[in-house]
Amino acid sequence: MQSGISASKELVSQFNDLLGSPSTFGLLINIANEQLQPIQTLTSSPGSSFASNVDTLLTPHIKEKEALYIILRRYDSSPALVAVTYVPDTAPVRQKMLFASTRLTLVRELGSEHFRETIFATNAKELTSQGFEKHDAHTALDAPLTEEEKSLGEVKRAEQEAGAGTSKREIHLGTHMAMPMGEDALAALKGLAEEGGEGLVMLKVNPTTETIELVPPSSSSSNPSSIADLVQAISPSEPRFTFFRYTHTHNGSEESPILFFYTNPSSNGGRVAIKQRMLYPLMKRAVLEVASREGLNVDKKFEVEEPSEITEDGVLGELHPKAVQSRGFARPKRPGGRRQQQSPSPDPVTILPTFYSTKDQKYLVKSVPRHSEHSFFRDDLLTPYVEYMATHPRSLLVRICDFLGASGYSIGRILRLAPSHHIVMENIMYGRGRRSDESQKRGGDVDVDVDWEDWDLKPTSYFYPERDIADGALTSEATKSQLADEFHDKIRLNKEQADEFFERLEEDTRLLAEYGAVDYSLFLVRMQTTTSTSTPSGSSPGQEPDAAAASSSSEAVTEAVLEEVAPPTEGPSVPPGPPSWRTGIASADGKYIYRASILDFFWAKHKLQPMVMTVLIKLWNLLISKQGPMSITTTPEEYRQRFLKMCRSYVEVVG
């Protein structure tokens, strides 16, 4: 949770009533006594339209200085609901922060599968019938998408349209809400919980109806006696949820723990497979919760892609880990790159992120060694990130092409010398030092040299222990130099460029704040051109070229630079339409080419390590010195606002 606030029993009850009553138009929610509390139910009259209900039932409850959560029934098919967070600009600051940070909690607690969209409104006019019409017109605009991004968008729509009507019993997909599950599957789980019952239960998701179904056991796999037999029973081509009673002997005594395996093979491609791979992570928690409710206590959980990754040694190693004596190790030196992001000081055996570039320089491979970071990206942010990037092709968020996790064991992982997870992302510096043959083919009219500069920018007004304790006297200059850069210049843009830049920043950081991310940075690249041009036709060597010739030369230089540094035109690096912040934006004065990307959005406030750091910094401020929060301990919305303010301060609108 983002703020420690949870849904009250009254809210859960009234929300369930709303789901079961088509005549209930909406539900108004407030925060009181550190809980989400229902205020009032909005009941529509027969035959009334959504627009008329908004104007007659909702509008009277919208106040200029009071934040409010609103759930509205808007669609006939499932998911039928819209979650609205109304936080007016004139509301008290504490209320604004509290409502913004609890927005995600509301949807999660009630079950995100019931909401087709979430809306964040700051003006009362947005919550009128005309406001919803403008919102629909805006969301209906087609974005310039690549074929891959169009496919992902179709998968998302297919998930929303998948059947919701079912006569089967329901289980909880969100914390409290319902999702269908077959009666035979429930009976099988209950039987596995009983001593002497079946030793194996496998479940699958029906992608058409989005229901949980029991996989009928075959004669050869109904009761596997070993891990090897279990691997043979699990489908190598389709995802599965598998519960297995593993009877084995350890230290002379027989044990029978219940194991849970979530397998999601990547070998089976196609649209159906992609949709299934996106459905299963959403269903996993629901399956575990209903198993617990049926009396089945899982002793160990495993997540792998291929069933072949499950081994007896690996399972035994997890069930009966050997004690490892922790020892101090020197931090490995970061290979390559110009600067490393400074994060909270790790313990002596925690490794720091490392960066590598592929041989063709198109991609960067970054390790994600902290469990709090890679688990946040995998479990919380990955699916929303994919969906968001599919519908926002001009986003400034760095394009992550793959997420890799090691499933086996090694000495390096056990001793925490080697990271277990990596991400592969586009290299925004692609083209540095690369010269194409095109400048030679232009006949010498324009000869271009490109000087590259880059900055890793984040707000520096936070408390940094390395810099602020004892005025930095206790920390080496090398460590302090690894803090965020400072940009002592301006990004010179015309108004249209600046407006688009700010709009992208607003939308991208809203997503990050919604899922609790802080401490991300803006990576800015600036390319300065040094050119020499042949004398324009009609001018003598000692004469100044006329204005038209100078303008033509400037345009040629810009085109030449963009051609020199443009990303590759194959694979995931295909530029989404015209020049963007991914490929290069020319400055308003024509002197520079800019690229920009938002990086390192893996630090989430609701994970264990960040929560511990937050407590420590609060104690420091309370007992020793009031220095304020660090960038990793502040709230997501507060960091977002300070980050946006920093970005705006660097922009100069020309003309």
XYZ file of C-alpha atoms in Angstrom, residues 32-582:
551
model
C -11.609 8.936 7.458
C -9.872 7.422 10.487
C -7.134 6.071 8.212
C -9.620 4.006 6.222
C -11.457 4.294 2.915
C -15.061 4.924 3.957
C -18.215 5.044 1.793
C -20.103 8.362 1.896
C -23.138 7.845 -0.282
C -24.557 5.525 -2.917
C -25.925 7.106 -6.110
C -29.025 5.343 -7.465
C -30.193 6.012 -11.017
C -33.744 6.042 -12.281
C -34.851 3.508 -14.947
C -33.885 4.481 -18.492
C -31.567 7.330 -17.498
C -28.350 7.836 -19.452
C -24.834 8.089 -18.093
C -24.638 11.792 -19.053
C -27.879 12.675 -17.251
C -26.829 10.700 -14.170
C -23.518 12.562 -14.034
C -25.202 15.975 -14.164
C -28.065 15.201 -11.794
C -26.558 12.716 -9.317
C -22.812 13.376 -9.263
C -22.342 17.101 -9.889
C -24.066 18.272 -6.637
C -21.456 16.347 -4.615
C -18.384 17.878 -6.302
C -16.822 20.632 -4.185
C -14.032 23.020 -5.120
C -11.836 22.382 -2.076
C -12.589 18.783 -1.130
C -10.986 15.667 -2.626
C -13.167 12.663 -3.351
C -13.010 9.132 -4.737
C -15.842 8.273 -7.130
C -16.822 4.894 -8.585
C -19.242 5.096 -11.512
C -21.079 2.447 -13.530
C -20.439 3.493 -17.103
C -20.370 0.461 -19.381
C -22.846 -2.325 -20.080
C -20.203 -5.043 -20.446
C -17.569 -6.075 -17.933
C -15.506 -4.364 -16.652
C -18.298 -1.847 -16.232
C -16.838 0.581 -13.693
C -14.709 3.719 -13.790
C -12.599 4.810 -10.809
C -12.261 8.589 -10.529
C -9.846 10.353 -8.203
C -10.921 13.970 -7.807
C -8.190 16.116 -6.237
C -8.892 19.822 -6.871
C -5.930 22.199 -7.056
C -7.414 24.253 -4.216
C -7.670 21.314 -1.792
C -5.424 21.314 1.305
C -1.915 20.070 0.541
C -2.065 17.177 3.025
C -5.382 16.021 1.583
C -3.999 16.185 -1.945
C -0.975 14.102 -0.996
C -3.085 11.567 0.918
C -5.642 11.033 -1.852
C -2.996 10.816 -4.567
C -0.915 8.267 -2.653
C -3.951 6.110 -1.786
C -5.399 6.089 -5.297
C -3.772 2.790 -6.226
C -4.790 1.219 -2.918
C -8.474 1.860 -3.633
C -8.424 0.008 -6.953
C -6.299 -2.822 -5.609
C -8.410 -3.371 -2.505
C -11.646 -3.502 -4.473
C -10.206 -5.523 -7.362
C -8.657 -3.891 -10.422
C -10.447 -6.362 -12.726
C -13.734 -4.490 -12.141
C -12.458 -1.160 -13.504
C -12.129 -0.448 -17.207
C -10.239 2.780 -16.619
C -9.064 5.142 -13.903
C -9.356 8.905 -14.226
C -7.502 11.600 -12.298
C -9.403 14.908 -12.257
C -8.362 18.242 -10.781
C -11.236 20.427 -11.984
C -14.964 20.117 -11.316
C -15.687 20.722 -15.013
C -13.995 17.434 -15.838
C -16.729 15.604 -13.901
C -19.641 16.878 -15.954
C -21.207 15.208 -18.981
C -19.273 17.596 -21.231
C -16.066 16.781 -19.355
C -16.510 13.054 -19.916
C -17.209 13.708 -23.605
C -13.893 15.585 -23.907
C -12.126 12.768 -22.081
C -13.602 10.205 -24.492
C -12.595 12.304 -27.500
C -9.038 12.537 -26.201
C -8.669 8.820 -25.473
C -10.218 7.944 -28.860
C -7.400 9.642 -30.761
C -5.263 7.103 -32.559
C -1.625 7.232 -31.598
C 1.104 6.514 -34.187
C 1.945 2.920 -33.222
C 4.397 0.387 -34.575
C 3.078 -3.066 -35.500
C 4.390 -4.507 -32.224
C 2.704 -1.770 -30.185
C -0.568 -2.283 -32.088
C -0.460 -5.986 -31.247
C 0.004 -5.261 -27.554
C -2.916 -2.844 -27.672
C -5.114 -5.516 -29.222
C -4.160 -7.933 -26.460
C -5.219 -5.386 -23.848
C -8.577 -4.849 -25.539
C -9.094 -8.587 -25.852
C -8.542 -8.996 -22.126
C -11.112 -6.319 -21.342
C -13.670 -7.867 -23.673
C -13.202 -11.449 -22.442
C -16.422 -12.885 -21.082
C -17.516 -11.946 -17.595
C -20.761 -13.955 -17.446
C -20.363 -17.295 -15.717
C -22.381 -19.661 -13.632
C -19.390 -20.937 -11.698
C -18.436 -20.090 -8.153
C -16.308 -17.022 -7.728
C -12.952 -16.529 -6.064
C -11.149 -13.339 -5.124
C -8.854 -11.766 -7.691
C -8.430 -8.482 -5.885
C -8.114 -8.383 -2.120
C -11.853 -8.806 -1.664
C -13.515 -9.111 -5.056
C -14.785 -11.985 -7.171
C -13.442 -14.049 -10.081
C -14.940 -17.349 -11.369
C -13.461 -20.726 -10.417
C -14.794 -24.179 -11.202
C -16.361 -26.252 -8.439
C -14.195 -29.239 -9.400
C -11.076 -27.119 -8.942
C -12.216 -26.043 -5.474
C -12.958 -29.658 -4.529
C -9.522 -30.754 -5.739
C -7.788 -28.091 -3.630
C -9.788 -29.144 -0.590
C -8.885 -32.778 -1.231
C -5.176 -31.979 -1.476
C -5.362 -30.250 1.896
C -6.569 -33.469 3.519
C -4.085 -36.131 4.585
C -4.166 -39.153 2.318
C -5.793 -37.287 -0.558
C -4.502 -36.731 -4.068
C -0.956 -35.382 -4.239
C -1.310 -33.121 -7.296
C -3.672 -30.352 -8.414
C -3.030 -28.408 -11.636
C -5.042 -25.356 -12.639
C -5.208 -23.317 -15.813
C -6.877 -20.109 -16.961
C -9.450 -20.283 -19.723
C -8.459 -17.212 -21.801
C -11.905 -16.913 -23.369
C -13.971 -16.792 -20.181
C -11.157 -15.776 -17.790
C -12.095 -18.569 -15.388
C -9.890 -20.893 -13.367
C -10.288 -24.527 -14.467
C -8.962 -27.860 -13.197
C -6.565 -29.665 -15.542
C -7.785 -33.280 -15.747
C -4.967 -35.629 -14.658
C -3.717 -38.222 -17.095
C -3.138 -41.821 -16.074
C 0.635 -41.326 -16.141
C 0.697 -38.088 -14.153
C -2.132 -38.360 -11.645
C 0.140 -38.913 -8.655
C 3.833 -38.178 -9.335
C 6.209 -39.465 -6.687
C 9.229 -37.288 -7.458
C 10.113 -33.861 -8.806
C 11.218 -35.464 -12.069
C 7.774 -37.071 -12.460
C 6.133 -33.736 -11.645
C 8.118 -31.938 -14.364
C 6.890 -34.482 -16.900
C 3.279 -33.849 -15.809
C 3.395 -30.060 -16.247
C 2.603 -28.710 -19.719
C 5.745 -27.427 -21.511
C 3.724 -25.133 -23.798
C 0.973 -23.587 -21.629
C 1.057 -21.749 -18.274
C 0.013 -23.704 -15.202
C -0.632 -23.269 -11.483
C 0.508 -26.507 -9.825
C 0.028 -27.608 -6.209
C 2.094 -30.664 -5.262
C 2.496 -32.636 -2.034
C 6.212 -33.466 -2.061
C 6.893 -36.462 0.169
C 10.621 -36.924 0.834
C 13.092 -37.801 3.571
C 15.335 -35.205 5.195
C 17.748 -35.924 8.040
C 16.122 -39.300 8.616
C 12.549 -38.043 8.899
C 9.783 -38.014 6.306
C 8.280 -34.658 5.328
C 5.381 -33.787 3.025
C 5.318 -30.023 2.345
C 2.826 -28.499 -0.095
C 4.637 -26.800 -2.967
C 3.216 -24.269 -5.420
C 4.712 -23.941 -8.904
C 3.793 -21.143 -11.317
C 5.106 -21.981 -14.785
C 4.702 -19.646 -17.751
C 6.554 -21.019 -20.813
C 7.778 -18.505 -23.374
C 8.285 -21.030 -26.159
C 4.700 -20.872 -27.440
C 4.298 -17.618 -29.389
C 1.307 -15.918 -30.918
C -1.412 -13.591 -29.714
C -3.204 -16.204 -27.594
C 0.019 -17.069 -25.787
C 0.756 -13.402 -25.109
C -2.713 -12.898 -23.688
C -2.358 -15.955 -21.444
C 1.044 -14.788 -20.214
C -0.530 -11.489 -19.184
C -3.535 -13.135 -17.507
C -1.661 -15.561 -15.291
C 0.267 -13.014 -13.168
C -3.050 -11.298 -12.432
C -4.625 -14.591 -11.341
C -1.734 -15.989 -9.282
C -2.527 -14.207 -6.030
C -6.210 -15.083 -6.379
C -5.428 -18.777 -6.754
C -3.188 -18.762 -3.678
C -5.816 -16.951 -1.622
C -8.600 -19.375 -2.483
C -6.290 -22.337 -1.805
C -5.614 -20.934 1.652
C -9.340 -20.457 2.190
C -9.920 -24.106 1.316
C -7.464 -25.131 4.053
C -4.425 -25.679 1.812
C -1.307 -24.140 3.385
C 1.503 -23.712 0.871
C 4.965 -24.247 2.363
C 7.040 -22.997 -0.587
C 6.313 -21.103 -3.802
C 8.297 -21.361 -7.026
C 8.077 -19.227 -10.182
C 9.810 -20.352 -13.381
C 9.218 -20.023 -17.095
C 9.896 -23.547 -18.322
C 8.980 -26.662 -16.285
C 12.422 -28.039 -17.149
C 13.913 -25.398 -14.836
C 12.417 -27.247 -11.842
C 14.981 -29.654 -10.401
C 15.069 -31.834 -7.300
C 18.280 -30.179 -6.103
C 16.776 -26.734 -6.526
C 13.597 -27.633 -4.629
C 15.556 -29.258 -1.792
C 17.861 -26.261 -1.672
C 14.857 -23.985 -1.129
C 13.196 -26.273 1.424
C 16.363 -26.982 3.413
C 18.845 -24.154 2.736
C 22.351 -24.566 3.986
C 23.636 -21.884 6.323
C 26.132 -19.580 4.631
C 28.535 -17.508 6.672
C 28.278 -13.898 5.512
C 31.586 -12.222 4.806
C 32.490 -8.745 3.711
C 33.398 -8.259 0.074
C 34.614 -5.233 -1.827
C 32.013 -3.717 -4.099
C 32.635 -4.723 -7.692
C 33.690 -1.872 -9.926
C 31.011 -0.726 -12.344
C 32.216 -1.447 -15.899
C 31.622 1.294 -18.438
C 29.184 4.171 -18.286
C 29.866 7.665 -17.088
C 28.141 7.671 -13.713
C 26.380 5.373 -11.307
C 23.120 6.206 -9.640
C 23.541 6.770 -5.916
C 21.152 4.776 -3.790
C 21.059 4.040 -0.103
C 24.322 2.628 1.192
C 24.141 -1.165 0.880
C 25.305 -3.673 3.409
C 28.833 -5.065 2.910
C 27.685 -7.974 0.756
C 25.122 -6.141 -1.396
C 26.230 -5.606 -4.980
C 25.525 -2.406 -6.855
C 24.011 -2.150 -10.349
C 26.307 -2.755 -13.307
C 25.830 -1.664 -16.894
C 26.899 -3.288 -20.132
C 26.188 -2.395 -23.735
C 25.616 -4.891 -26.518
C 28.263 -5.222 -29.193
C 26.253 -3.159 -31.672
C 25.601 -0.473 -28.987
C 21.839 -0.651 -29.554
C 20.964 -1.851 -26.050
C 22.105 -1.540 -22.464
C 21.985 -4.440 -20.018
C 21.590 -3.304 -16.419
C 21.678 -5.555 -13.386
C 18.916 -5.159 -10.792
C 20.521 -6.733 -7.706
C 18.147 -5.574 -4.962
C 15.189 -7.870 -4.324
C 12.943 -4.902 -3.519
C 13.622 -3.459 -6.977
C 13.335 -6.457 -9.275
C 10.315 -7.831 -7.378
C 8.596 -4.430 -7.672
C 9.181 -4.277 -11.418
C 8.126 -7.907 -11.959
C 5.088 -8.065 -9.673
C 3.754 -4.483 -9.648
C 4.968 -2.431 -12.602
C 5.669 -4.775 -15.513
C 2.116 -5.289 -16.811
C 1.036 -1.625 -16.380
C 4.316 -0.536 -18.003
C 3.739 -2.743 -21.061
C 0.154 -1.559 -21.437
C 1.147 2.085 -20.993
C 3.999 1.960 -23.508
C 1.715 0.288 -26.052
C -0.662 3.259 -25.937
C 1.928 6.034 -25.394
C 4.506 5.611 -28.182
C 6.079 9.037 -27.517
C 6.599 8.355 -23.822
C 9.852 9.485 -22.212
C 10.069 6.305 -20.123
C 13.049 4.274 -21.262
C 12.055 1.390 -23.503
C 12.692 -1.856 -21.653
C 12.906 -4.687 -24.164
C 13.422 -7.668 -21.858
C 13.489 -8.648 -18.185
C 15.801 -11.537 -17.335
C 15.949 -13.601 -14.159
C 18.272 -16.476 -13.233
C 16.452 -19.562 -11.995
C 19.382 -21.771 -11.003
C 21.935 -21.494 -8.228
C 25.542 -20.372 -8.353
C 28.276 -19.468 -5.906
C 28.019 -15.828 -6.960
C 24.301 -15.668 -6.222
C 24.571 -17.476 -2.895
C 27.358 -15.151 -1.749
C 25.561 -12.139 -3.291
C 28.443 -11.357 -5.593
C 26.478 -11.807 -8.795
C 23.061 -10.314 -9.589
C 20.139 -12.591 -10.414
C 18.063 -10.171 -12.499
C 18.814 -7.907 -15.447
C 16.850 -5.600 -17.707
C 17.607 -4.928 -21.365
C 16.752 -1.424 -22.517
C 17.343 0.835 -25.474
C 20.593 2.754 -25.434
C 19.700 6.423 -25.658
C 23.372 7.116 -26.422
C 23.226 4.987 -29.557
C 25.150 6.693 -32.358
C 27.900 8.158 -30.185
C 31.157 7.733 -32.042
C 29.354 6.199 -35.018
C 29.761 7.843 -38.383
C 27.687 6.632 -41.307
C 28.825 6.758 -44.901
C 25.986 9.154 -45.733
C 28.088 12.258 -45.031
C 30.562 11.042 -47.629
C 27.755 10.517 -50.149
C 26.507 14.075 -49.710
C 29.407 15.306 -51.809
C 30.983 17.413 -49.076
C 28.221 20.040 -48.910
C 27.876 19.492 -45.171
C 30.579 17.968 -43.006
C 29.292 17.282 -39.511
C 31.109 16.555 -36.249
C 28.903 15.783 -33.247
C 30.026 16.506 -29.676
C 28.026 14.507 -27.135
C 27.260 15.550 -23.566
C 24.980 13.834 -21.036
C 23.547 14.483 -17.576
C 21.706 12.255 -15.112
C 19.292 14.681 -13.455
C 17.167 14.356 -10.341
C 16.133 16.871 -7.646
C 19.162 17.758 -5.497
C 17.220 19.563 -2.752
C 16.627 16.325 -0.840
C 18.679 15.104 2.097
C 21.733 13.197 0.873
C 23.690 11.729 3.841
C 26.858 11.541 1.772
C 26.701 15.280 1.144
C 24.839 16.725 4.111
C 26.142 14.909 7.204
C 29.100 16.898 8.580
C 29.060 18.883 5.328
C 30.289 15.796 3.499
C 33.532 15.562 5.473
C 32.930 11.875 6.253
C 32.531 10.880 2.615
C 35.115 10.725 -0.145
C 34.913 13.049 -3.119
C 34.558 10.021 -5.384
C 31.360 8.993 -3.568
C 29.939 12.514 -3.568
C 30.682 12.813 -7.273
C 28.267 9.950 -7.896
C 25.261 11.973 -6.744
C 22.916 13.494 -9.322
C 24.387 15.811 -11.945
C 23.575 19.494 -12.267
C 22.758 21.071 -15.618
C 24.083 24.639 -15.748
C 22.342 25.642 -18.950
C 18.888 25.641 -20.536
C 17.058 23.299 -22.864
C 15.991 25.789 -25.535
C 12.702 24.783 -27.159
C 9.925 26.473 -29.059
C 6.514 26.558 -27.417
C 5.153 23.520 -29.255
C 8.191 21.440 -28.299
C 8.039 22.597 -24.676
C 4.313 21.873 -24.373
C 4.777 18.333 -25.671
C 7.799 17.797 -23.375
C 5.847 18.886 -20.298
C 2.805 16.821 -21.321
C 4.947 13.690 -21.685
C 6.556 14.312 -18.294
C 3.168 14.805 -16.614
C 1.706 11.581 -18.022
C 4.784 9.411 -17.491
C 5.399 10.490 -13.905
C 1.702 10.094 -13.083
C 2.029 6.388 -13.923
C 5.162 6.051 -11.778
C 3.568 7.841 -8.824
C 0.439 5.708 -9.106
C 2.517 2.572 -8.575
C 4.690 4.058 -5.834
C 7.969 4.697 -7.694
C 10.425 7.371 -6.493
C 14.057 8.373 -7.114
C 13.857 8.102 -10.914
C 15.929 10.492 -13.013
C 15.874 12.345 -16.331
C 18.771 11.319 -18.543
C 19.486 14.233 -20.868
C 21.714 13.981 -23.933
C 22.846 17.050 -25.842
C 24.607 16.886 -29.193
C 26.385 20.010 -30.370
C 27.271 20.242 -34.020
C 30.435 21.620 -35.552
C 29.973 22.079 -39.283
C 31.829 23.325 -42.297
C 29.943 24.045 -45.514
C 31.024 24.829 -49.032
C 30.546 28.407 -50.240
C 26.934 28.957 -51.415
C 26.400 29.457 -55.074
C 26.601 33.102 -56.067
C 28.864 34.167 -53.187
C 32.504 34.992 -53.255
C 34.822 33.483 -50.681
C 35.041 36.755 -48.784
C 31.330 37.508 -48.783
C 28.749 36.671 -46.112
C 26.079 34.226 -47.340
C 22.589 35.621 -47.584
C 19.859 34.788 -45.049
C 18.193 32.185 -47.260
C 21.472 30.365 -47.778
C 22.207 30.463 -44.050
C 18.744 29.075 -43.234
C 19.155 26.332 -45.823
C 22.563 25.453 -44.365
C 21.110 25.277 -40.834
C 18.338 22.940 -41.976
C 20.870 20.783 -43.789
C 22.992 20.590 -40.650
C 20.013 19.527 -38.524
C 18.997 16.861 -41.030
C 22.591 15.671 -41.260
C 22.937 15.369 -37.483
C 19.636 13.516 -37.092
C 20.724 11.182 -39.863
C 24.098 10.624 -38.199
C 22.715 9.803 -34.725
C 19.304 8.270 -35.522
C 18.592 4.971 -33.762
C 18.541 1.790 -35.856
C 15.433 1.240 -37.937
C 14.902 -2.416 -37.117
C 13.589 -4.274 -34.099
C 12.143 -2.457 -31.082
C 14.146 0.704 -31.880
C 11.894 1.756 -34.751
C 11.133 5.464 -34.140
C 7.377 5.986 -33.569
C 6.749 8.482 -36.359
C 8.410 11.903 -36.593
C 11.524 12.897 -34.586
C 10.960 12.444 -30.866
C 12.940 12.627 -27.646
C 14.030 9.061 -28.405
